[in-house]
mmCIF file of C-alpha atoms and ligand atoms in Angstrom:
data_model
loop_
_atom_site.group_PDB
_atom_site.id
_atom_site.type_symbol
_atom_site.label_atom_id
_atom_site.label_comp_id
_atom_site.label_asym_id
_atom_site.label_seq_id
_atom_site.Cartn_x
_atom_site.Cartn_y
_atom_site.Cartn_z
ATOM 1 C CA MET W 1 76.677 86.620 128.113
ATOM 2 C CA GLY W 2 75.648 83.055 127.277
ATOM 3 C CA LYS W 3 78.315 80.408 126.782
ATOM 4 C CA GLY W 4 77.527 79.985 123.097
ATOM 5 C CA SER W 5 77.229 83.637 122.161
ATOM 6 C CA LYS W 6 80.807 84.023 120.883
ATOM 7 C CA ASP W 7 80.403 80.711 119.043
ATOM 8 C CA LYS W 8 77.350 82.210 117.361
ATOM 9 C CA ARG W 9 79.013 85.503 116.477
ATOM 10 C CA ASP W 10 82.295 84.058 115.238
ATOM 11 C CA ILE W 11 82.066 80.979 113.043
ATOM 12 C CA TYR W 12 85.864 80.670 112.788
ATOM 13 C CA TYR W 13 86.253 80.762 116.571
ATOM 14 C CA ARG W 14 83.657 78.018 116.888
ATOM 15 C CA LYS W 15 85.062 75.867 114.084
ATOM 16 C CA ALA W 16 88.605 76.263 115.442
ATOM 17 C CA LYS W 17 87.524 74.761 118.758
ATOM 18 C CA GLU W 18 85.581 71.991 117.049
ATOM 19 C CA HIS W 19 88.586 71.002 114.959
ATOM 20 C CA GLY W 20 91.189 71.291 117.671
ATOM 21 C CA TRP W 21 92.944 74.450 116.473
ATOM 22 C CA ARG W 22 94.509 76.507 119.232
ATOM 23 C CA ALA W 23 93.331 79.747 117.635
ATOM 24 C CA ARG W 24 90.979 80.833 114.848
ATOM 25 C CA SER W 25 94.098 82.213 113.065
ATOM 26 C CA ALA W 26 94.702 78.678 111.758
ATOM 27 C CA TYR W 27 92.083 79.413 109.097
ATOM 28 C CA LYS W 28 94.010 82.489 107.940
ATOM 29 C CA LEU W 29 97.058 80.394 107.086
ATOM 30 C CA LEU W 30 94.884 77.677 105.553
ATOM 31 C CA GLN W 31 93.090 80.234 103.377
ATOM 32 C CA ILE W 32 96.404 81.824 102.340
ATOM 33 C CA ASP W 33 97.535 78.337 101.326
ATOM 34 C CA GLU W 34 94.232 77.650 99.561
ATOM 35 C CA LYS W 35 94.794 80.759 97.450
ATOM 36 C CA TYR W 36 98.586 80.675 96.898
ATOM 37 C CA ASP W 37 99.682 77.037 97.536
ATOM 38 C CA ILE W 38 102.344 78.174 99.970
ATOM 39 C CA LEU W 39 102.648 74.742 101.632
ATOM 40 C CA GLU W 40 103.134 72.855 98.381
ATOM 41 C CA GLY W 41 106.473 70.972 98.432
ATOM 42 C CA VAL W 42 107.583 72.540 101.743
ATOM 43 C CA SER W 43 109.661 70.437 104.125
ATOM 44 C CA LYS W 44 111.453 73.151 106.124
ATOM 45 C CA ALA W 45 109.550 76.028 107.649
ATOM 46 C CA VAL W 46 109.884 78.785 110.241
ATOM 47 C CA ASP W 47 106.882 80.119 112.159
ATOM 48 C CA LEU W 48 107.723 83.509 113.693
ATOM 49 C CA CYS W 49 105.529 84.940 116.470
ATOM 50 C CA ALA W 50 103.913 81.544 116.726
ATOM 51 C CA ALA W 51 102.089 81.416 120.084
ATOM 52 C CA PRO W 52 99.641 79.996 120.992
ATOM 53 C CA GLY W 53 100.526 77.867 117.989
ATOM 54 C CA SER W 54 97.684 77.420 115.508
ATOM 55 C CA TRP W 55 99.906 78.209 112.500
ATOM 56 C CA SER W 56 102.488 75.769 113.860
ATOM 57 C CA GLN W 57 99.660 73.234 114.173
ATOM 58 C CA VAL W 58 98.817 73.736 110.495
ATOM 59 C CA LEU W 59 102.487 73.212 109.606
ATOM 60 C CA SER W 60 102.773 70.226 111.910
ATOM 61 C CA ARG W 61 99.616 68.536 110.587
ATOM 62 C CA ARG W 62 100.220 69.252 106.927
ATOM 63 C CA LEU W 63 104.003 68.849 106.702
ATOM 64 C CA TYR W 64 105.084 66.584 109.551
ATOM 65 C CA LEU W 65 101.993 64.434 110.108
ATOM 66 C CA LYS W 66 101.028 64.545 106.406
ATOM 67 C CA GLN W 67 97.352 65.045 107.229
ATOM 68 C CA LYS W 68 94.876 66.260 104.638
ATOM 69 C CA ILE W 69 93.046 69.341 105.809
ATOM 70 C CA THR W 70 89.904 70.651 104.186
ATOM 71 C CA VAL W 71 90.270 74.365 104.346
ATOM 72 C CA SER W 72 87.403 76.824 104.656
ATOM 73 C CA PRO W 73 84.691 75.848 107.097
ATOM 74 C CA ARG W 74 81.515 76.735 105.250
ATOM 75 C CA TYR W 75 78.481 77.547 107.321
ATOM 76 C CA ASP W 76 76.148 75.880 104.850
ATOM 77 C CA LEU W 77 78.121 72.650 104.444
ATOM 78 C CA ASP W 78 78.295 69.715 106.766
ATOM 79 C CA ASP W 79 81.593 69.186 108.568
ATOM 80 C CA SER W 80 83.894 67.547 106.124
ATOM 81 C CA ASN W 81 86.772 68.509 108.411
ATOM 82 C CA ASP W 82 85.949 66.054 111.113
ATOM 83 C CA ASN W 83 89.171 64.129 110.660
ATOM 84 C CA GLN W 84 91.167 67.162 111.843
ATOM 85 C CA GLU W 85 91.394 66.529 115.525
ATOM 86 C CA ASP W 86 93.788 65.803 118.324
ATOM 87 C CA ASP W 87 97.209 66.440 116.925
ATOM 88 C CA ASP W 88 98.689 66.906 120.347
ATOM 89 C CA GLY W 89 99.848 63.350 120.748
ATOM 90 C CA ASP W 90 96.797 61.380 121.835
ATOM 91 C CA GLU W 91 95.010 60.706 118.579
ATOM 92 C CA ASP W 92 93.887 57.237 117.578
ATOM 93 C CA GLU W 93 94.642 57.392 113.869
ATOM 94 C CA LYS W 94 97.951 55.993 112.744
ATOM 95 C CA ILE W 95 100.446 58.729 112.027
ATOM 96 C CA GLU W 96 103.548 58.314 110.001
ATOM 97 C CA PRO W 97 105.485 61.463 110.597
ATOM 98 C CA ASP W 98 107.895 62.693 107.965
ATOM 99 C CA GLU W 99 111.207 62.942 109.791
ATOM 100 C CA ASN W 100 112.725 64.999 106.973
ATOM 101 C CA VAL W 101 110.459 67.839 107.920
ATOM 102 C CA LYS W 102 111.855 70.650 110.073
ATOM 103 C CA ILE W 103 109.581 73.258 111.624
ATOM 104 C CA VAL W 104 111.009 75.965 113.889
ATOM 105 C CA ALA W 105 108.547 78.067 115.887
ATOM 106 C CA VAL W 106 109.503 81.218 117.815
ATOM 107 C CA ASP W 107 107.615 83.521 120.146
ATOM 108 C CA LEU W 108 108.168 85.813 123.097
ATOM 109 C CA GLN W 109 105.679 83.623 124.956
ATOM 110 C CA PRO W 110 106.135 79.967 125.848
ATOM 111 C CA MET W 111 104.067 77.551 123.777
ATOM 112 C CA ALA W 112 102.747 74.058 124.483
ATOM 113 C CA PRO W 113 104.640 71.404 122.480
ATOM 114 C CA LEU W 114 103.535 70.166 119.051
ATOM 115 C CA PRO W 115 104.670 67.119 117.097
ATOM 116 C CA GLY W 116 107.638 67.823 114.838
ATOM 117 C CA VAL W 117 107.992 71.460 115.934
ATOM 118 C CA ILE W 118 111.229 72.833 117.453
ATOM 119 C CA GLN W 119 110.279 75.668 119.769
ATOM 120 C CA LEU W 120 112.367 78.687 120.672
ATOM 121 C CA GLN W 121 111.399 81.448 123.046
ATOM 122 C CA GLY W 122 112.714 84.886 122.120
ATOM 123 C CA ASP W 123 112.221 88.295 120.578
ATOM 124 C CA ILE W 124 112.516 88.142 116.792
ATOM 125 C CA THR W 125 113.835 91.709 116.640
ATOM 126 C CA LYS W 126 116.937 90.605 118.601
ATOM 127 C CA LEU W 127 120.079 89.521 116.802
ATOM 128 C CA SER W 128 120.566 86.593 119.230
ATOM 129 C CA THR W 129 117.112 85.176 118.337
ATOM 130 C CA ALA W 130 117.787 85.552 114.612
ATOM 131 C CA GLN W 131 121.116 83.754 115.062
ATOM 132 C CA GLU W 132 119.460 80.964 117.055
ATOM 133 C CA ILE W 133 116.905 80.397 114.276
ATOM 134 C CA ILE W 134 119.568 80.440 111.547
ATOM 135 C CA LYS W 135 121.599 77.937 113.600
ATOM 136 C CA GLN W 136 118.685 75.472 113.574
ATOM 137 C CA PHE W 137 119.099 75.075 109.815
ATOM 138 C CA GLU W 138 122.798 74.167 110.073
ATOM 139 C CA GLY W 139 123.616 75.867 106.785
ATOM 140 C CA ASP W 140 120.586 74.324 105.066
ATOM 141 C CA PHE W 141 117.742 76.449 103.697
ATOM 142 C CA ALA W 142 114.077 76.817 104.606
ATOM 143 C CA ASP W 143 111.300 76.713 102.011
ATOM 144 C CA LEU W 144 108.881 78.872 103.944
ATOM 145 C CA VAL W 145 108.985 81.591 106.609
ATOM 146 C CA VAL W 146 105.694 82.817 108.063
ATOM 147 C CA CYS W 147 105.157 85.596 110.592
ATOM 148 C CA ASP W 148 101.822 86.375 112.216
ATOM 149 C CA GLY W 149 103.464 88.774 114.653
ATOM 150 C CA ALA W 150 101.450 91.554 116.163
ATOM 151 C CA PRO W 151 102.439 93.983 118.886
ATOM 152 C CA ASP W 152 100.098 94.829 121.734
ATOM 153 C CA VAL W 153 98.249 97.650 120.013
ATOM 154 C CA THR W 154 98.419 101.033 121.707
ATOM 155 C CA GLY W 155 95.490 102.500 119.772
ATOM 156 C CA LEU W 156 97.821 105.190 118.409
ATOM 157 C CA HIS W 157 97.656 104.168 114.775
ATOM 158 C CA CYS W 158 101.039 105.514 113.656
ATOM 159 C CA ILE W 159 102.873 103.900 116.586
ATOM 160 C CA ASP W 160 101.122 100.568 116.017
ATOM 161 C CA ILE W 161 102.030 100.639 112.319
ATOM 162 C CA TYR W 162 105.630 101.544 113.180
ATOM 163 C CA ILE W 163 106.003 98.635 115.628
ATOM 164 C CA GLN W 164 104.348 96.266 113.163
ATOM 165 C CA GLY W 165 106.846 97.530 110.570
ATOM 166 C CA GLN W 166 109.711 96.604 112.905
ATOM 167 C CA LEU W 167 108.329 93.073 113.225
ATOM 168 C CA ILE W 168 108.026 92.739 109.433
ATOM 169 C CA LEU W 169 111.580 94.028 108.977
ATOM 170 C CA ALA W 170 112.939 91.613 111.592
ATOM 171 C CA ALA W 171 110.995 88.715 110.042
ATOM 172 C CA LEU W 172 112.230 89.628 106.576
ATOM 173 C CA HIS W 173 115.795 89.814 107.875
ATOM 174 C CA ILE W 174 115.468 86.283 109.253
ATOM 175 C CA ALA W 175 113.754 85.090 106.059
ATOM 176 C CA CYS W 176 116.544 86.474 103.866
ATOM 177 C CA ASN W 177 119.066 84.553 105.969
ATOM 178 C CA VAL W 178 117.312 81.188 105.967
ATOM 179 C CA LEU W 179 115.233 81.049 102.777
ATOM 180 C CA GLY W 180 116.553 79.116 99.833
ATOM 181 C CA LYS W 181 116.081 80.401 96.275
ATOM 182 C CA GLU W 182 112.410 80.353 95.290
ATOM 183 C CA GLY W 183 111.350 80.223 98.965
ATOM 184 C CA THR W 184 108.166 81.845 100.277
ATOM 185 C CA PHE W 185 107.632 84.507 102.928
ATOM 186 C CA VAL W 186 104.286 85.406 104.485
ATOM 187 C CA ALA W 187 103.795 88.158 107.053
ATOM 188 C CA LYS W 188 100.976 89.972 108.724
ATOM 189 C CA ILE W 189 100.854 93.635 107.758
ATOM 190 C CA PHE W 190 98.598 96.499 108.744
ATOM 191 C CA ARG W 191 96.781 97.936 105.752
ATOM 192 C CA GLY W 192 97.904 101.513 105.293
ATOM 193 C CA LYS W 193 98.925 104.132 102.809
ATOM 194 C CA ASP W 194 102.424 102.675 102.424
ATOM 195 C CA ASN W 195 101.310 99.197 101.298
ATOM 196 C CA ASP W 196 102.096 99.984 97.649
ATOM 197 C CA LEU W 197 105.633 100.932 98.643
ATOM 198 C CA LEU W 198 105.984 97.767 100.735
ATOM 199 C CA HIS W 199 104.763 95.695 97.786
ATOM 200 C CA ASN W 200 107.336 97.280 95.480
ATOM 201 C CA GLN W 201 110.147 96.892 98.009
ATOM 202 C CA PHE W 202 109.377 93.185 98.308
ATOM 203 C CA LEU W 203 109.425 92.868 94.520
ATOM 204 C CA THR W 204 113.149 93.669 94.590
ATOM 205 C CA ILE W 205 113.861 90.326 96.292
ATOM 206 C CA PHE W 206 110.825 88.157 95.445
ATOM 207 C CA LYS W 207 109.468 87.398 91.977
ATOM 208 C CA GLU W 208 105.812 87.370 93.043
ATOM 209 C CA VAL W 209 104.223 89.534 95.731
ATOM 210 C CA TYR W 210 100.564 89.682 96.769
ATOM 211 C CA ILE W 211 98.636 91.377 99.528
ATOM 212 C CA PHE W 212 95.784 89.206 100.716
ATOM 213 C CA LYS W 213 93.003 89.406 103.260
ATOM 214 C CA PRO W 214 91.599 85.955 104.073
ATOM 215 C CA SER W 215 87.874 85.761 104.751
ATOM 216 C CA SER W 216 88.635 84.525 108.273
ATOM 217 C CA SER W 217 90.283 87.911 108.992
ATOM 218 C CA ARG W 218 87.614 90.291 110.210
ATOM 219 C CA ASN W 219 86.840 93.256 108.003
ATOM 220 C CA SER W 220 86.981 95.503 111.023
ATOM 221 C CA SER W 221 90.632 94.527 111.544
ATOM 222 C CA ILE W 222 93.293 96.466 109.627
ATOM 223 C CA GLU W 223 95.380 93.322 109.236
ATOM 224 C CA ALA W 224 96.199 91.762 105.895
ATOM 225 C CA PHE W 225 99.027 89.468 104.768
ATOM 226 C CA ILE W 226 101.884 89.986 102.393
ATOM 227 C CA VAL W 227 102.598 86.801 100.452
ATOM 228 C CA ALA W 228 105.989 86.907 98.742
ATOM 229 C CA LYS W 229 106.877 83.939 96.558
ATOM 230 C CA LYS W 230 110.041 82.859 94.732
ATOM 231 C CA TYR W 231 112.799 84.466 96.773
ATOM 232 C CA ASN W 232 115.190 85.908 94.253
ATOM 233 C CA PRO W 233 117.767 88.240 95.826
ATOM 234 C CA PRO W 234 119.983 90.284 93.512
ATOM 235 C CA GLU W 235 123.425 88.844 92.724
ATOM 236 C CA GLY W 236 125.835 89.594 95.582
ATOM 237 C CA PHE W 237 123.127 90.570 98.090
ATOM 238 C CA ASP W 238 124.318 89.683 101.592
ATOM 239 C CA PRO W 239 121.397 89.722 104.048
ATOM 240 C CA LYS W 240 123.753 89.353 107.020
ATOM 241 C CA LEU W 241 124.525 93.020 106.525
ATOM 242 C CA MET W 242 120.934 94.105 106.352
ATOM 243 C CA THR W 243 119.507 96.504 108.904
ATOM 244 C CA PRO W 244 118.194 96.554 111.626
ATOM 245 C CA PHE W 245 121.051 94.406 112.905
ATOM 246 C CA LEU W 246 123.856 96.086 111.033
ATOM 247 C CA ASN W 247 126.673 96.837 113.479
ATOM 248 C CA VAL W 248 124.327 97.260 116.371
ATOM 249 C CA GLY W 249 125.101 100.492 118.194
ATOM 250 C CA GLU W 250 127.640 101.642 115.646
ATOM 251 C CA ARG W 251 126.001 101.816 112.220
ATOM 252 C CA ASN W 252 129.117 101.661 110.123
ATOM 253 C CA PHE W 253 127.835 101.752 106.558
ATOM 254 C CA ASP W 254 131.363 102.059 105.116
ATOM 255 C CA GLN W 255 131.747 98.280 104.985
ATOM 256 C CA LEU W 256 128.845 98.021 102.533
ATOM 257 C CA THR W 257 129.719 97.820 98.866
ATOM 258 C CA GLY W 258 128.047 96.936 95.558
ATOM 259 C CA ILE W 259 124.452 95.763 95.706
ATOM 260 C CA ASN W 260 124.572 95.986 99.502
ATOM 261 C CA ARG W 261 125.129 99.728 99.363
ATOM 262 C CA ILE W 262 122.634 101.445 97.141
ATOM 263 C CA ILE W 263 122.707 105.175 97.691
ATOM 264 C CA ILE W 264 119.893 107.072 96.062
ATOM 265 C CA PRO W 265 121.410 110.246 94.596
ATOM 266 C CA PHE W 266 120.021 113.420 96.132
ATOM 267 C CA MET W 267 121.549 116.634 94.870
ATOM 268 C CA VAL W 268 121.428 119.466 97.352
ATOM 269 C CA CYS W 269 122.070 122.931 95.936
ATOM 270 C CA GLY W 270 123.665 124.078 99.128
ATOM 271 C CA ASP W 271 126.974 125.774 98.470
ATOM 272 C CA MET W 272 127.531 129.309 99.777
ATOM 273 C CA SER W 273 127.236 131.142 96.466
ATOM 274 C CA ALA W 274 123.472 131.716 96.536
ATOM 275 C CA TYR W 275 121.044 133.124 99.083
ATOM 276 C CA ASP W 276 119.770 130.518 101.542
ATOM 277 C CA SER W 277 115.973 130.413 101.320
ATOM 278 C CA ASP W 278 115.674 129.604 105.026
ATOM 279 C CA VAL W 279 117.667 132.591 106.306
ATOM 280 C CA THR W 280 116.226 136.008 107.258
ATOM 281 C CA TYR W 281 118.445 138.685 105.728
ATOM 282 C CA PRO W 282 118.590 142.409 106.713
ATOM 283 C CA LEU W 283 116.692 144.726 104.343
ATOM 284 C CA GLN W 284 119.884 146.587 103.558
ATOM 285 C CA LEU W 285 122.123 143.888 102.204
ATOM 286 C CA GLU W 286 125.828 144.132 102.647
ATOM 287 C CA GLY W 287 127.503 145.396 99.488
ATOM 288 C CA GLU W 288 124.317 146.844 97.961
ATOM 289 C CA GLU W 289 124.774 150.493 97.131
ATOM 290 C CA GLU W 290 121.143 151.504 96.568
ATOM 291 C CA PRO W 291 119.172 151.993 99.802
ATOM 292 C CA TYR W 292 116.343 149.506 100.383
ATOM 293 C CA THR W 293 112.965 150.499 98.940
ATOM 294 C CA TYR W 294 109.726 148.543 99.184
ATOM 295 C CA HIS W 295 108.225 147.258 95.923
ATOM 296 C CA GLU W 296 104.664 146.082 95.517
ATOM 297 C CA PRO W 297 104.274 142.488 94.290
ATOM 298 C CA VAL W 298 104.437 142.499 90.513
ATOM 299 C CA GLN W 299 101.013 140.942 89.991
ATOM 300 C CA LYS W 300 98.536 140.785 92.837
ATOM 301 C CA PRO W 301 95.841 138.036 92.776
ATOM 302 C CA ILE W 302 92.993 139.176 90.510
ATOM 303 C CA ASP W 303 90.097 137.636 92.438
ATOM 304 C CA PRO W 304 91.395 136.209 95.693
ATOM 305 C CA PRO W 305 88.950 134.235 97.855
ATOM 306 C CA TYR W 306 89.501 136.618 100.768
ATOM 307 C CA ALA W 307 88.286 139.605 98.690
ATOM 308 C CA GLY W 308 84.675 138.970 99.710
ATOM 309 C CA MET W 309 85.530 138.955 103.395
ATOM 310 C CA LYS W 310 85.312 142.753 103.717
ATOM 311 C CA ASN W 311 83.608 142.648 107.093
ATOM 312 C CA MET W 312 86.209 140.433 108.665
ATOM 313 C CA PRO W 313 88.639 142.116 111.053
ATOM 314 C CA GLN W 314 91.698 143.134 109.108
ATOM 315 C CA PRO W 315 95.270 143.090 110.420
ATOM 316 C CA LYS W 316 96.952 146.473 110.812
ATOM 317 C CA PRO W 317 99.206 147.243 107.900
ATOM 318 C CA VAL W 318 102.772 146.476 108.868
ATOM 319 C CA SER W 319 105.186 149.350 108.614
ATOM 320 C CA ASP W 320 108.946 149.123 108.734
ATOM 321 C CA ASP W 321 109.120 150.093 112.369
ATOM 322 C CA SER W 322 106.215 147.879 113.512
ATOM 323 C CA PRO W 323 107.006 145.167 116.043
ATOM 324 C CA GLU W 324 107.239 141.714 114.415
ATOM 325 C CA MET W 325 103.888 140.455 115.731
ATOM 326 C CA GLU W 326 100.823 142.510 114.855
ATOM 327 C CA VAL W 327 97.812 142.267 117.142
ATOM 328 C CA LEU W 328 94.604 141.584 115.237
ATOM 329 C CA ALA W 329 91.695 143.891 115.929
ATOM 330 C CA LYS W 330 88.998 142.546 118.184
ATOM 331 C CA PRO W 331 86.053 140.972 116.308
ATOM 332 C CA GLY W 332 83.484 143.606 115.357
ATOM 333 C CA THR W 333 85.937 146.523 115.361
ATOM 334 C CA SER W 334 87.914 147.878 112.494
ATOM 335 C CA THR W 335 91.480 149.037 112.517
ATOM 336 C CA LYS W 336 91.081 150.876 109.240
ATOM 337 C CA SER W 337 91.546 154.596 109.647
HETATM 338 N N1 SAM Q 401 100.011 82.737 114.573
HETATM 339 C C1 SAM Q 401 99.707 82.559 115.962
HETATM 340 C C2 SAM Q 401 98.743 81.399 116.058
HETATM 341 O O1 SAM Q 401 98.219 81.002 115.045
HETATM 342 O O2 SAM Q 401 98.532 80.892 117.153
HETATM 343 C C3 SAM Q 401 99.110 83.795 116.585
HETATM 344 C C4 SAM Q 401 100.111 84.883 116.733
HETATM 345 S S1 SAM Q 401 99.564 86.171 117.754
HETATM 346 C C5 SAM Q 401 98.447 86.994 116.712
HETATM 347 C C6 SAM Q 401 100.901 87.281 117.785
HETATM 348 C C7 SAM Q 401 102.092 86.774 118.544
HETATM 349 O O3 SAM Q 401 103.178 87.632 118.244
HETATM 350 C C8 SAM Q 401 101.955 86.794 120.050
HETATM 351 O O4 SAM Q 401 102.030 85.488 120.551
HETATM 352 C C9 SAM Q 401 103.154 87.622 120.527
HETATM 353 O O5 SAM Q 401 103.770 87.096 121.686
HETATM 354 C C10 SAM Q 401 104.076 87.516 119.336
HETATM 355 N N2 SAM Q 401 105.091 88.568 119.259
HETATM 356 C C11 SAM Q 401 104.889 89.918 119.237
HETATM 357 N N3 SAM Q 401 106.064 90.562 119.173
HETATM 358 C C12 SAM Q 401 107.028 89.605 119.124
HETATM 359 C C13 SAM Q 401 108.453 89.639 119.039
HETATM 360 N N4 SAM Q 401 109.112 90.812 118.995
HETATM 361 N N5 SAM Q 401 109.141 88.485 119.012
HETATM 362 C C14 SAM Q 401 108.476 87.303 119.076
HETATM 363 N N6 SAM Q 401 107.133 87.200 119.158
HETATM 364 C C15 SAM Q 401 106.423 88.334 119.174
#
């Protein structure tokens, strides 16, 4: 394959290299911001699952280095983005970094340094990593938490979605612990049948929730992004108690009260006074005086679809003393006498 062939096939890959982004994913965050203004007024941000670091670069350039970035690279326009280069410390242009800005980036993998970005290496599903991130804010709040986390896909769709769900849950747990009121949370999701549910669950703690697929995200990929704005937890909600980190190993829900313990009522009609629909009872029930007699169903189907299948092999009629499993007649023979 020629050197330029991937550049030709993937405009975002090519533009990312031209403009010094570590990955084409930078454009996803830029397009999310273009649509929802998520970087507006942000001075404290967390980038979860950050390596190799293109989202952190966006945060570093926009928030810390205060650079203007033109967003979507358009194939038919000339490069108006040419000022977006070399943020890794050796650029010529004069930079006046905003020292009030705090950006914390976390990944399992190590990441090359970036200006104004505090880097942590760890697993975001671990309590110790969550605590380390929370510690960085010293009791202060973040305005934005983003998570572009993706597991190594197995190809087994349900397992991949499950693991992705664990990453979203862990990221949300961290977000709920560091976000200030009205803060924003963005996370990669896999599009699936439960997205409506996810959207509604997020609406319980954020005022605005969107699911967005930037044009830099390939159509063939099942990824999309949940964009949750205006963090607004219910009164008394204590995210420290939120699963998956709740009493690791012990799961003691008794300590949860009020808004932190919502139990959805589910009435089971399961006392011993009625027959259990899952139990096989003897034909002659205890206490019944009349001997068991077979009754035909009250109303048989009038025109069942199987009625036309006269030539199909029929099962032997089951009599009381038949063994439980009836052997079907061989194809082409009839068991009818
Ligand atoms: N946003 C990044 C960028 O722009 O460069 C790309 C992120 S990449 C698609 C997904 C990252 O998720 C990988 O670097 C991977 O190491 C990280 N990751 C996956 N599971 C993780 C976990 N449990 N904790 C921390 N990072 C994780």
